[in-house]
Amino acid sequence: MRLDDLRRLRRARDRMDREYAEPLDMATLAGTALMSPGHFQRSFRDAFGQTPYSYLMTRRIERAKVLLRRGELSVTEVCLAVGCTSLGSFSSRFTELVGETPSAYRARPHDESAVIPPCVARAFTRPGRAGPPPAP
């Protein structure tokens, strides 16, 4: 991959990091990278190992986890605050990445993470596809 393509892809990724709560569609993100939507999707996946949609949803779920831990907003309010428009899709994706529903995540105590520095907590709590449970 050419260096200038990688720079443009990083620009689009940075936009997703900053504007995760905004309605970002593929055409808008591809325009940020100065690429066609199809080329952008393929190039993004090759460069970062996941599709632009998966990357954006991971950022949204990461932010949703923070808001749910605070407990000040309902699950629906969190869904809308992170840029999702469908509660069902948000809940499904949250469950897929975190391994439990947003309501269950919100309901359980999160005090044990209070003393962990935020940069370390982000590294260890970054959502990823929940795999099968570990073997006993």
Tab-separated table of C-alpha atoms in Angstrom:
chain	number	residue	atom	x	y	z
A	1	MET	CA	0.000	0.000	0.000
A	2	ARG	CA	1.287	3.445	-0.900
A	3	LEU	CA	2.225	5.820	1.890
A	4	ASP	CA	-0.142	8.570	0.694
A	5	ASP	CA	-3.043	6.068	0.656
A	6	LEU	CA	-2.221	5.100	4.219
A	7	ARG	CA	-2.176	8.754	5.274
A	8	ARG	CA	-5.616	9.313	3.761
A	9	LEU	CA	-6.943	6.175	5.438
A	10	ARG	CA	-5.596	7.403	8.778
A	11	ARG	CA	-7.356	10.707	8.193
A	12	ALA	CA	-10.654	8.829	7.781
A	13	ARG	CA	-9.929	6.671	10.843
A	14	ASP	CA	-9.128	9.781	12.889
A	15	ARG	CA	-12.426	11.278	11.769
A	16	MET	CA	-14.242	8.173	13.021
A	17	ASP	CA	-12.440	8.503	16.355
A	18	ARG	CA	-13.463	12.152	16.696
A	19	GLU	CA	-16.947	12.078	15.178
A	20	TYR	CA	-18.117	8.585	16.215
A	21	ALA	CA	-21.473	9.980	17.394
A	22	GLU	CA	-22.183	11.671	14.063
A	23	PRO	CA	-23.974	9.961	11.164
A	24	LEU	CA	-20.928	8.792	9.188
A	25	ASP	CA	-21.747	6.827	6.055
A	26	MET	CA	-19.334	5.075	3.736
A	27	ALA	CA	-19.498	7.778	1.066
A	28	THR	CA	-18.594	10.476	3.611
A	29	LEU	CA	-15.672	8.474	5.006
A	30	ALA	CA	-14.459	7.535	1.526
A	31	GLY	CA	-14.574	11.228	0.603
A	32	THR	CA	-12.406	12.010	3.621
A	33	ALA	CA	-9.846	9.533	2.285
A	34	LEU	CA	-10.284	10.823	-1.292
A	35	MET	CA	-11.268	7.337	-2.487
A	36	SER	CA	-14.288	5.650	-3.987
A	37	PRO	CA	-16.422	3.823	-1.394
A	38	GLY	CA	-15.458	0.358	-2.668
A	39	HIS	CA	-11.752	1.125	-2.821
A	40	PHE	CA	-11.938	2.767	0.606
A	41	GLN	CA	-13.567	-0.293	2.199
A	42	ARG	CA	-11.030	-2.704	0.703
A	43	SER	CA	-8.050	-0.488	1.503
A	44	PHE	CA	-9.226	0.190	5.065
A	45	ARG	CA	-9.660	-3.534	5.737
A	46	ASP	CA	-6.216	-4.278	4.282
A	47	ALA	CA	-4.556	-1.510	6.323
A	48	PHE	CA	-6.325	-1.936	9.680
A	49	GLY	CA	-7.602	-5.524	9.682
A	50	GLN	CA	-11.292	-4.674	9.917
A	51	THR	CA	-13.936	-2.945	7.884
A	52	PRO	CA	-14.637	0.757	8.414
A	53	TYR	CA	-18.073	-0.144	9.814
A	54	SER	CA	-16.552	-2.556	12.356
A	55	TYR	CA	-13.997	0.039	13.380
A	56	LEU	CA	-16.650	2.715	13.838
A	57	MET	CA	-18.919	0.399	15.821
A	58	THR	CA	-16.003	-0.602	18.051
A	59	ARG	CA	-15.386	3.071	18.850
A	60	ARG	CA	-19.101	3.561	19.567
A	61	ILE	CA	-19.279	0.508	21.835
A	62	GLU	CA	-16.120	1.637	23.637
A	63	ARG	CA	-17.765	4.982	24.408
A	64	ALA	CA	-21.045	3.283	25.301
A	65	LYS	CA	-19.243	1.183	27.907
A	66	VAL	CA	-17.987	4.356	29.593
A	67	LEU	CA	-21.457	5.909	29.618
A	68	LEU	CA	-23.071	2.691	30.886
A	69	ARG	CA	-20.508	2.384	33.709
A	70	ARG	CA	-21.415	5.880	34.878
A	71	GLY	CA	-25.049	4.778	35.159
A	72	GLU	CA	-26.486	8.242	34.514
A	73	LEU	CA	-28.194	7.410	31.194
A	74	SER	CA	-30.590	4.686	30.147
A	75	VAL	CA	-29.481	2.149	27.549
A	76	THR	CA	-31.614	3.933	24.936
A	77	GLU	CA	-30.029	7.290	25.780
A	78	VAL	CA	-26.551	5.756	25.537
A	79	CYS	CA	-27.452	4.191	22.187
A	80	LEU	CA	-28.420	7.586	20.785
A	81	ALA	CA	-25.507	9.401	22.457
A	82	VAL	CA	-22.935	7.252	20.667
A	83	GLY	CA	-24.519	7.719	17.247
A	84	CYS	CA	-26.579	4.553	16.853
A	85	THR	CA	-30.125	4.968	15.595
A	86	SER	CA	-31.462	1.468	16.244
A	87	LEU	CA	-31.603	0.157	19.803
A	88	GLY	CA	-31.879	-3.418	18.523
A	89	SER	CA	-28.779	-3.143	16.326
A	90	PHE	CA	-26.879	-1.385	19.102
A	91	SER	CA	-27.797	-4.075	21.652
A	92	SER	CA	-26.916	-6.886	19.252
A	93	ARG	CA	-23.542	-5.398	18.378
A	94	PHE	CA	-22.797	-4.551	22.023
A	95	THR	CA	-23.573	-8.129	23.058
A	96	GLU	CA	-21.466	-9.497	20.201
A	97	LEU	CA	-18.436	-7.384	21.104
A	98	VAL	CA	-18.675	-7.283	24.907
A	99	GLY	CA	-20.240	-10.652	25.662
A	100	GLU	CA	-23.217	-9.354	27.641
A	101	THR	CA	-26.191	-7.113	26.980
A	102	PRO	CA	-25.926	-3.370	27.594
A	103	SER	CA	-28.465	-3.675	30.429
A	104	ALA	CA	-26.473	-6.434	32.130
A	105	TYR	CA	-23.244	-4.475	31.677
A	106	ARG	CA	-24.837	-1.359	33.147
A	107	ALA	CA	-26.343	-3.262	36.090
A	108	ARG	CA	-23.187	-4.922	37.357
A	109	PRO	CA	-20.698	-3.108	39.590
A	110	HIS	CA	-17.651	-1.559	37.956
A	111	ASP	CA	-15.834	-0.285	41.054
A	112	GLU	CA	-12.835	-2.576	40.528
A	113	SER	CA	-11.746	-0.507	37.516
A	114	ALA	CA	-11.739	2.807	39.422
A	115	VAL	CA	-8.020	2.635	40.318
A	116	ILE	CA	-6.797	1.592	36.874
A	117	PRO	CA	-5.392	4.464	34.769
A	118	PRO	CA	-7.708	5.235	31.838
A	119	CYS	CA	-5.049	4.474	29.184
A	120	VAL	CA	-4.534	0.982	30.633
A	121	ALA	CA	-8.258	0.391	31.083
A	122	ARG	CA	-8.917	1.280	27.430
A	123	ALA	CA	-6.316	-1.209	26.258
A	124	PHE	CA	-7.827	-4.046	28.282
A	125	THR	CA	-11.509	-3.186	27.881
A	126	ARG	CA	-11.461	-2.456	24.135
A	127	PRO	CA	-14.389	-4.360	22.689
A	128	GLY	CA	-13.648	-7.273	20.428
A	129	ARG	CA	-15.689	-10.129	19.115
A	130	ALA	CA	-16.662	-12.328	22.047
A	131	GLY	CA	-15.413	-15.811	21.331
A	132	PRO	CA	-16.481	-19.060	22.913
A	133	PRO	CA	-16.015	-19.341	26.675
A	134	PRO	CA	-12.592	-20.669	27.752
A	135	ALA	CA	-12.319	-24.417	28.268
A	136	PRO	CA	-12.359	-25.548	31.925
